[in-house]
């Protein structure tokens, strides 16, 4: 039985075996208390070793923080406070010892330190909680779409197209990079490469997702995504997971409604199914905040913040309206923004955070961005200046979702593709869907780690993915 299950049993001196890793051992000769955790729950089970048992002292000496053990004994009502049941140990088997150099000793470690020990940080309360929540969110996402009749479509990881047109891709090749074959003109001859063309890791499954949606009507992708942008921020990873629903017959308004309902559903799922882990993380954050000056403390505790997002409608406004608000804002007038504000700019995170955290104090959906700052595939508005884009902005996170209604007019799309400098030959298959049975459709991408960041209240995206990939870092 896993510890999660044992902790719910009614103690009646039944025999149980607990297998897990020792978190702490304390006590004297007469009685020793061992806290064991197996990752099934944030809670440890306490094993009590009394002097008059048949466990020999040599074995007990091997039971140290970090060791892996199996403890067999009777499940009894706990004598102490803090837990309902405990195991009266009768037998201890030590699977693996851990000496005092085991880095996860029971004390507070910095997140930086734990990142350097990513192979062992799973064994801390904080990371156990984070990765259980991450799992639950992934499960809720699949459940949400399945219940709503969406099909999970697996789009390729290796691709020859650059979906976002940003050109920040990781190349995939089997060439000897010191000596690739060259053409007569001296260029690298990709015809000789594994796929017979230049290929990269995907930045988005959207283009292929659209092909699926224009047949299956409702699809979603949920896969790894790669971006070689050199952004060393607390919000960017070079490898992250993205969820991309794509729906035929949806327009921008339907897309916004889906995004809102979807995000609220998965957060609600976490509130209902990860209560213990969230309570632990909330307490951890509150403890941390005590060390901060009053004005830097957050206004809401973690659970309150999550409930607030679940219970309140997201604010909807256009990019143009947002610019007007920013132009009238105090930080703009007092020149406190680092970046200038004018119609046409790509909003910086300071602007997004002002709108969400100061002005509206709730999640915001911004729509109808200038076409020049958005991807080629977005449907153009009648004014010729903006496109049917939508970004969902979250407190503390900034952009959590980016999406749009797609351009479904063949000629308009082709013109735009050429304008932005994409060779139509490279995405002939994408363009053909607008030639044969084109349909209005829309979709969006949710950055999974940004969602996990929001739900766990963590502050660095490197701490919500098991093994983060960031510039100059791919250790584990
Ligand atoms: O806004 P983005 O670039 O949109 C797309 O890729 C579209 N193809 C989505 C679609 O319409 N199907 O990325 C979507 C989301 C962002 O809002 C952000 O949450 C996340 O992906 N994201 C990142 N997360 C972590 N690290 C990065 N480097 C990220 N880049 C984007
Ligand atoms: Mg975006």
XYZ file of C-alpha atoms and ligand atoms in Angstrom:
508
model
C 0.000 0.000 0.000
C 1.149 3.505 -0.699
C 1.450 5.917 2.198
C -1.418 7.993 0.864
C -3.698 4.986 1.313
C -2.267 3.788 4.624
C -2.889 7.212 6.153
C -6.622 6.834 5.505
C -6.918 3.411 7.191
C -8.607 2.907 10.525
C -5.860 1.710 12.873
C -6.634 -1.760 14.244
C -3.158 -3.201 14.736
C -3.266 -4.619 11.211
C 0.118 -5.381 9.703
C 1.371 -2.945 7.089
C 4.586 -2.509 5.158
C 5.667 0.991 4.308
C 8.251 1.526 1.581
C 9.793 4.923 1.037
C 12.578 7.376 1.724
C 13.484 8.582 5.188
C 12.866 12.261 5.663
C 13.919 12.522 9.301
C 14.889 10.352 12.209
C 14.735 11.636 15.756
C 14.528 10.325 19.284
C 16.748 8.626 21.823
C 17.636 5.092 22.782
C 14.215 4.283 24.184
C 12.179 5.371 21.210
C 12.982 6.503 17.686
C 10.638 8.259 15.289
C 11.205 7.850 11.563
C 9.308 9.979 9.065
C 8.935 8.188 5.736
C 7.667 9.534 2.451
C 6.980 7.637 -0.777
C 5.877 10.559 -2.932
C 2.246 9.435 -3.087
C 1.311 12.363 -0.840
C 2.875 15.379 0.821
C 2.331 13.662 4.188
C 4.879 11.389 5.794
C 4.021 8.340 7.788
C 5.671 7.993 11.145
C 7.286 4.722 12.112
C 7.989 4.279 15.803
C 10.808 2.060 16.934
C 10.677 1.234 20.604
C 13.644 -0.032 22.615
C 12.096 -3.388 23.334
C 11.687 -4.563 19.746
C 13.754 -7.000 17.757
C 15.253 -4.466 15.349
C 18.990 -4.512 15.816
C 20.925 -1.360 16.430
C 23.153 -1.778 13.392
C 20.113 -1.645 11.107
C 18.697 1.362 12.900
C 21.984 3.197 12.396
C 21.560 2.839 8.638
C 18.186 4.538 8.798
C 19.219 8.105 8.080
C 17.763 10.997 6.102
C 17.680 9.956 2.445
C 17.904 6.199 3.006
C 15.340 3.973 1.323
C 13.588 1.548 3.660
C 10.761 -0.917 4.057
C 9.218 -0.857 7.513
C 6.793 -3.558 8.584
C 4.696 -3.341 11.705
C 1.276 -2.744 13.189
C -0.815 0.252 12.239
C -1.883 1.968 15.455
C -3.530 5.199 16.469
C -0.791 7.761 16.887
C 0.243 8.628 20.406
C 1.500 12.033 19.355
C -0.261 14.893 17.662
C 0.277 15.695 13.994
C -0.846 12.385 12.554
C -3.793 10.046 13.087
C -1.947 6.775 12.578
C 1.581 5.482 12.860
C 3.436 2.246 12.333
C 4.813 0.379 15.304
C 7.909 -0.990 13.625
C 8.714 -4.692 13.938
C 11.005 -5.135 10.979
C 13.139 -2.739 8.955
C 14.797 -3.552 5.680
C 17.228 -0.987 4.314
C 17.193 -0.979 0.525
C 19.683 1.822 0.087
C 21.655 3.849 2.571
C 22.420 7.575 2.344
C 25.254 9.111 4.301
C 25.525 12.645 5.615
C 26.599 13.937 2.194
C 23.026 13.399 0.942
C 22.167 16.940 -0.174
C 18.467 16.962 0.728
C 18.935 17.282 4.456
C 15.861 18.487 6.357
C 16.426 22.218 6.232
C 15.505 25.013 3.880
C 17.440 24.980 0.605
C 17.487 27.741 -1.963
C 15.758 27.058 -5.267
C 19.088 27.700 -7.034
C 20.767 24.989 -4.989
C 17.937 22.564 -5.687
C 18.134 23.251 -9.432
C 21.731 22.062 -9.348
C 20.466 18.879 -7.698
C 17.577 18.280 -10.078
C 18.126 14.513 -9.810
C 17.330 14.589 -6.088
C 15.055 17.600 -5.675
C 12.023 15.360 -6.292
C 12.587 14.153 -2.744
C 11.716 17.482 -1.175
C 8.210 18.431 -0.072
C 8.110 21.379 -2.434
C 9.032 19.466 -5.570
C 6.892 16.492 -4.636
C 3.933 18.874 -4.399
C 4.798 20.646 -7.661
C 5.082 17.470 -9.707
C 1.932 15.924 -8.285
C 0.087 19.115 -9.196
C 1.713 19.120 -12.640
C 0.425 15.597 -13.205
C -3.067 16.507 -12.064
C -3.172 19.511 -14.373
C -2.069 17.378 -17.330
C -4.753 14.845 -16.493
C -7.410 17.566 -16.132
C -6.456 19.002 -19.515
C -6.941 15.664 -21.257
C -10.154 15.088 -19.354
C -11.556 18.496 -20.225
C -11.029 18.061 -23.946
C -12.118 14.443 -24.004
C -15.354 15.310 -22.194
C -16.006 18.052 -24.740
C -15.502 15.840 -27.794
C -12.009 16.981 -28.792
C -9.534 14.500 -30.251
C -5.942 14.411 -29.048
C -3.829 14.826 -32.174
C -0.116 14.053 -32.105
C 1.626 16.594 -34.263
C 5.249 16.144 -35.322
C 8.211 17.177 -33.234
C 10.548 17.336 -36.216
C 9.308 19.764 -38.817
C 10.380 21.584 -41.952
C 8.144 24.618 -41.315
C 8.462 27.513 -38.911
C 4.938 27.934 -37.567
C 5.458 31.170 -35.696
C 7.724 32.659 -38.356
C 10.100 33.803 -35.653
C 13.005 31.724 -36.929
C 14.235 30.730 -33.484
C 14.467 27.014 -34.079
C 16.828 24.190 -33.169
C 18.171 22.414 -36.229
C 17.831 18.668 -36.599
C 20.489 17.013 -38.691
C 22.577 13.870 -38.937
C 25.360 15.756 -40.710
C 28.843 15.839 -39.293
C 28.607 19.518 -38.377
C 32.315 20.018 -38.949
C 32.055 18.779 -42.462
C 28.566 18.935 -44.021
C 28.162 18.240 -47.731
C 28.118 21.407 -49.825
C 26.389 22.339 -53.039
C 28.292 23.746 -55.994
C 27.562 27.250 -54.714
C 29.049 26.423 -51.314
C 25.793 26.194 -49.318
C 25.051 23.262 -47.056
C 23.414 20.597 -49.192
C 20.383 19.584 -47.165
C 19.261 17.254 -49.938
C 21.946 14.950 -48.568
C 20.617 15.200 -44.998
C 18.483 12.574 -43.275
C 15.133 14.026 -44.365
C 16.412 15.379 -47.647
C 15.672 18.923 -46.507
C 16.401 21.358 -43.709
C 14.527 20.383 -40.565
C 14.100 21.680 -37.006
C 12.370 20.958 -33.720
C 8.850 22.332 -33.772
C 7.927 25.690 -32.206
C 4.216 24.827 -32.302
C 1.901 22.050 -33.439
C -0.643 24.549 -34.673
C -0.240 24.330 -38.440
C -0.636 20.555 -38.399
C -3.363 20.939 -35.766
C -5.328 23.099 -38.185
C -5.179 20.334 -40.797
C -6.711 17.982 -38.244
C -9.396 20.444 -37.164
C -10.471 20.942 -40.770
C -11.606 17.313 -40.763
C -12.143 16.207 -37.169
C -13.662 19.585 -36.183
C -12.236 19.693 -32.652
C -8.695 18.654 -31.880
C -6.018 19.505 -29.378
C -2.326 18.867 -29.218
C -0.295 18.534 -26.030
C 3.361 18.104 -26.713
C 6.886 19.374 -26.290
C 7.751 22.601 -28.043
C 11.181 24.096 -28.655
C 12.334 27.667 -28.962
C 15.922 28.717 -29.355
C 15.240 32.254 -28.174
C 17.985 33.443 -25.899
C 15.613 34.689 -23.183
C 17.037 34.077 -19.774
C 13.877 35.008 -17.889
C 11.785 33.362 -15.189
C 9.039 32.770 -17.808
C 10.928 31.193 -20.715
C 12.167 27.700 -21.401
C 13.908 26.414 -24.524
C 11.839 23.225 -24.193
C 8.311 23.566 -22.881
C 4.982 21.815 -23.248
C 2.129 23.435 -25.062
C -1.563 22.614 -25.313
C -3.109 23.756 -28.586
C -6.814 23.264 -29.215
C -8.036 24.048 -32.714
C -11.721 24.183 -33.597
C -13.520 24.361 -36.914
C -16.444 26.821 -37.079
C -15.094 28.831 -34.146
C -14.636 32.560 -34.366
C -12.612 34.756 -32.046
C -15.407 35.127 -29.474
C -15.880 31.340 -29.244
C -12.140 30.963 -28.881
C -12.061 33.376 -25.940
C -14.959 31.599 -24.270
C -13.187 28.257 -24.691
C -9.905 29.577 -23.304
C -11.602 31.018 -20.246
C -13.734 27.980 -19.520
C -10.790 25.628 -20.076
C -8.351 27.433 -17.807
C -10.960 27.829 -15.087
C -11.808 24.142 -15.307
C -8.238 22.908 -14.905
C -7.506 25.286 -12.025
C -10.715 24.170 -10.331
C -9.657 20.579 -10.850
C -6.379 21.292 -9.071
C -8.204 23.022 -6.203
C -10.406 19.969 -5.769
C -7.799 17.273 -6.284
C -4.561 18.757 -4.971
C -5.814 20.364 -1.775
C -3.016 19.061 0.473
C -0.231 20.001 -1.905
C -1.707 23.438 -2.530
C -2.117 24.027 1.194
C 1.536 23.114 1.667
C 2.663 25.479 -1.107
C 0.459 28.257 0.214
C 2.022 27.967 3.651
C 5.474 27.895 2.124
C 4.733 31.116 0.241
C 3.295 32.827 3.295
C 6.432 31.940 5.259
C 8.558 33.379 2.480
C 6.514 36.552 2.341
C 7.152 37.244 5.997
C 10.713 38.145 4.998
C 9.553 40.630 2.392
C 8.698 44.287 2.964
C 4.959 44.918 3.330
C 4.537 46.548 -0.088
C 6.073 43.574 -1.899
C 3.774 41.012 -0.351
C 1.023 39.666 -2.546
C -2.497 40.787 -1.865
C -3.951 37.309 -2.009
C -2.734 33.999 -0.635
C -2.349 31.201 -3.176
C -5.705 29.469 -2.720
C -7.591 32.750 -2.663
C -5.870 33.789 -5.880
C -6.786 30.506 -7.593
C -10.392 30.707 -6.451
C -10.560 34.286 -7.632
C -9.538 33.262 -11.154
C -12.031 30.389 -11.177
C -14.918 32.566 -9.979
C -14.433 35.756 -11.967
C -14.936 36.499 -15.637
C -11.794 37.507 -17.472
C -11.776 41.112 -18.661
C -12.022 41.397 -22.454
C -10.716 44.405 -24.340
C -8.950 45.257 -27.554
C -5.287 46.043 -27.910
C -6.246 49.587 -28.949
C -8.263 50.070 -25.743
C -5.358 48.687 -23.730
C -2.971 51.205 -25.291
C -5.375 54.013 -24.337
C -5.426 52.800 -20.734
C -1.640 52.587 -20.670
C -1.265 56.082 -22.134
C -3.472 57.470 -19.368
C -1.745 55.427 -16.651
C 0.289 56.874 -13.809
C 3.485 54.925 -14.565
C 3.368 56.148 -18.169
C 2.805 59.783 -17.178
C 5.511 59.553 -14.542
C 7.835 57.853 -17.048
C 8.085 54.764 -14.839
C 7.718 52.292 -17.708
C 11.039 51.203 -19.119
C 9.589 50.813 -22.627
C 7.644 53.483 -24.519
C 3.888 53.122 -25.064
C 2.344 53.867 -28.443
C -0.054 52.114 -30.780
C 1.850 49.443 -32.672
C 4.283 48.350 -29.961
C 4.574 44.769 -28.855
C 3.398 45.016 -25.251
C 6.182 44.430 -22.756
C 5.650 42.424 -19.645
C 5.611 45.638 -17.541
C 2.627 46.835 -19.600
C 0.807 43.515 -19.392
C 1.356 43.364 -15.660
C 0.110 46.893 -15.182
C -3.154 46.035 -16.950
C -3.676 42.769 -15.079
C -2.291 43.504 -11.633
C -2.918 47.227 -11.218
C -5.711 48.295 -13.516
C -8.145 45.380 -13.770
C -6.822 43.202 -10.949
C -7.925 40.060 -12.790
C -7.050 38.000 -15.865
C -7.403 39.939 -19.085
C -7.989 38.856 -22.674
C -6.537 41.313 -25.160
C -7.730 41.074 -28.759
C -7.250 42.605 -32.193
C -3.522 43.299 -32.102
C -1.717 45.148 -34.898
C -1.052 42.713 -37.708
C 2.627 43.651 -37.931
C 3.441 42.191 -34.514
C 1.495 38.943 -34.934
C 1.965 35.739 -36.927
C 1.049 35.431 -40.609
C -1.827 32.999 -40.093
C -4.105 35.288 -38.086
C -7.350 36.452 -39.677
C -7.189 40.032 -40.806
C -9.729 42.521 -39.524
C -11.706 44.649 -41.952
C -9.723 47.769 -40.999
C -6.600 46.293 -42.587
C -4.594 47.212 -39.490
C -5.382 44.584 -36.896
C -5.842 40.820 -36.752
C -8.204 38.560 -34.810
C -5.613 37.697 -32.200
C -6.145 37.067 -28.513
C -3.683 36.866 -25.657
C -4.752 35.837 -22.177
C -2.752 37.665 -19.516
C -2.475 36.392 -15.950
C -1.373 38.070 -12.725
C 2.259 37.387 -11.942
C 2.717 35.549 -15.240
C 1.847 37.888 -18.087
C 0.952 36.015 -21.273
C -0.278 32.515 -20.480
C -2.225 31.909 -23.715
C -1.753 33.159 -27.251
C -4.251 32.399 -29.971
C -6.371 33.687 -32.808
C -9.005 33.106 -35.402
C -7.164 31.907 -38.497
C -7.117 33.454 -41.932
C -9.354 31.141 -43.955
C -9.286 33.091 -47.233
C -6.788 31.556 -49.634
C -5.795 34.743 -51.443
C -5.422 36.827 -48.302
C -3.360 34.138 -46.644
C -1.111 33.682 -49.662
C -0.499 37.432 -49.879
C 0.399 37.584 -46.200
C 2.696 34.556 -46.445
C 4.624 36.261 -49.234
C 4.671 39.604 -47.375
C 6.347 38.097 -44.341
C 8.863 36.297 -46.522
C 7.772 32.680 -46.197
C 8.227 30.586 -49.326
C 4.687 29.373 -50.166
C 6.265 26.164 -51.489
C 7.307 25.284 -47.950
C 3.737 25.284 -46.646
C 1.832 24.329 -49.782
C -0.100 21.764 -47.734
C -1.240 24.416 -45.245
C -2.366 26.725 -48.037
C -4.286 23.912 -49.749
C -6.667 23.583 -46.795
C -7.909 27.060 -47.779
C -8.466 25.876 -51.316
C -10.485 22.801 -50.472
C -13.422 23.224 -48.122
C -11.997 26.087 -46.118
C -13.879 26.965 -42.949
C -13.729 29.596 -40.248
C -11.639 28.204 -37.426
C -9.727 29.312 -34.376
C -7.440 28.014 -31.672
C -4.889 28.919 -29.079
C -1.781 27.726 -27.288
C -1.470 27.450 -23.527
C 2.058 27.259 -22.167
C 1.802 24.343 -19.761
C 4.648 25.428 -17.499
C 3.191 28.927 -17.199
C -0.026 27.327 -16.004
C 1.847 25.165 -13.497
C 3.740 28.262 -12.384
C 0.502 30.081 -11.720
C -1.185 27.212 -9.896
C 1.782 26.364 -7.681
C 2.642 29.997 -6.960
C 6.277 29.321 -7.835
C 8.212 32.227 -9.281
C 10.685 30.592 -11.673
C 9.594 28.421 -14.598
C 12.708 26.259 -14.093
C 11.085 24.918 -10.947
C 7.891 23.560 -12.476
C 9.371 21.270 -15.144
C 11.401 18.260 -13.979
C 14.470 18.995 -16.092
C 14.544 22.557 -17.420
C 16.271 23.414 -20.682
C 17.453 27.001 -20.779
C 20.358 28.812 -22.425
C 23.617 27.142 -21.339
C 21.824 24.538 -19.267
C 20.881 20.957 -20.123
C 22.630 19.056 -17.364
C 20.194 16.324 -16.466
O 1.990 32.860 -28.222
P 2.645 31.625 -28.765
O 3.953 31.770 -29.438
O 1.558 30.985 -29.738
C 1.740 29.894 -30.535
O 2.706 29.199 -30.578
C 0.508 29.571 -31.337
N 0.895 28.642 -32.396
C -0.553 29.005 -30.438
C -1.826 28.681 -31.170
O -2.554 29.574 -31.550
N -2.119 27.407 -31.384
O 2.812 30.554 -27.602
C 1.690 30.110 -26.872
C 1.996 30.064 -25.394
C 2.363 31.410 -24.788
O 1.226 32.162 -24.484
C 3.130 30.979 -23.553
O 2.242 30.620 -22.508
C 3.826 29.735 -24.029
O 3.137 29.257 -25.156
N 5.225 29.994 -24.378
C 6.283 29.645 -23.624
N 6.350 29.017 -22.440
C 7.571 28.785 -21.934
N 8.727 29.133 -22.540
C 8.707 29.764 -23.738
N 9.860 30.082 -24.354
C 7.438 30.049 -24.334
N 7.047 30.625 -25.487
C 5.704 30.577 -25.493
Mg 2.336 34.835 -27.944
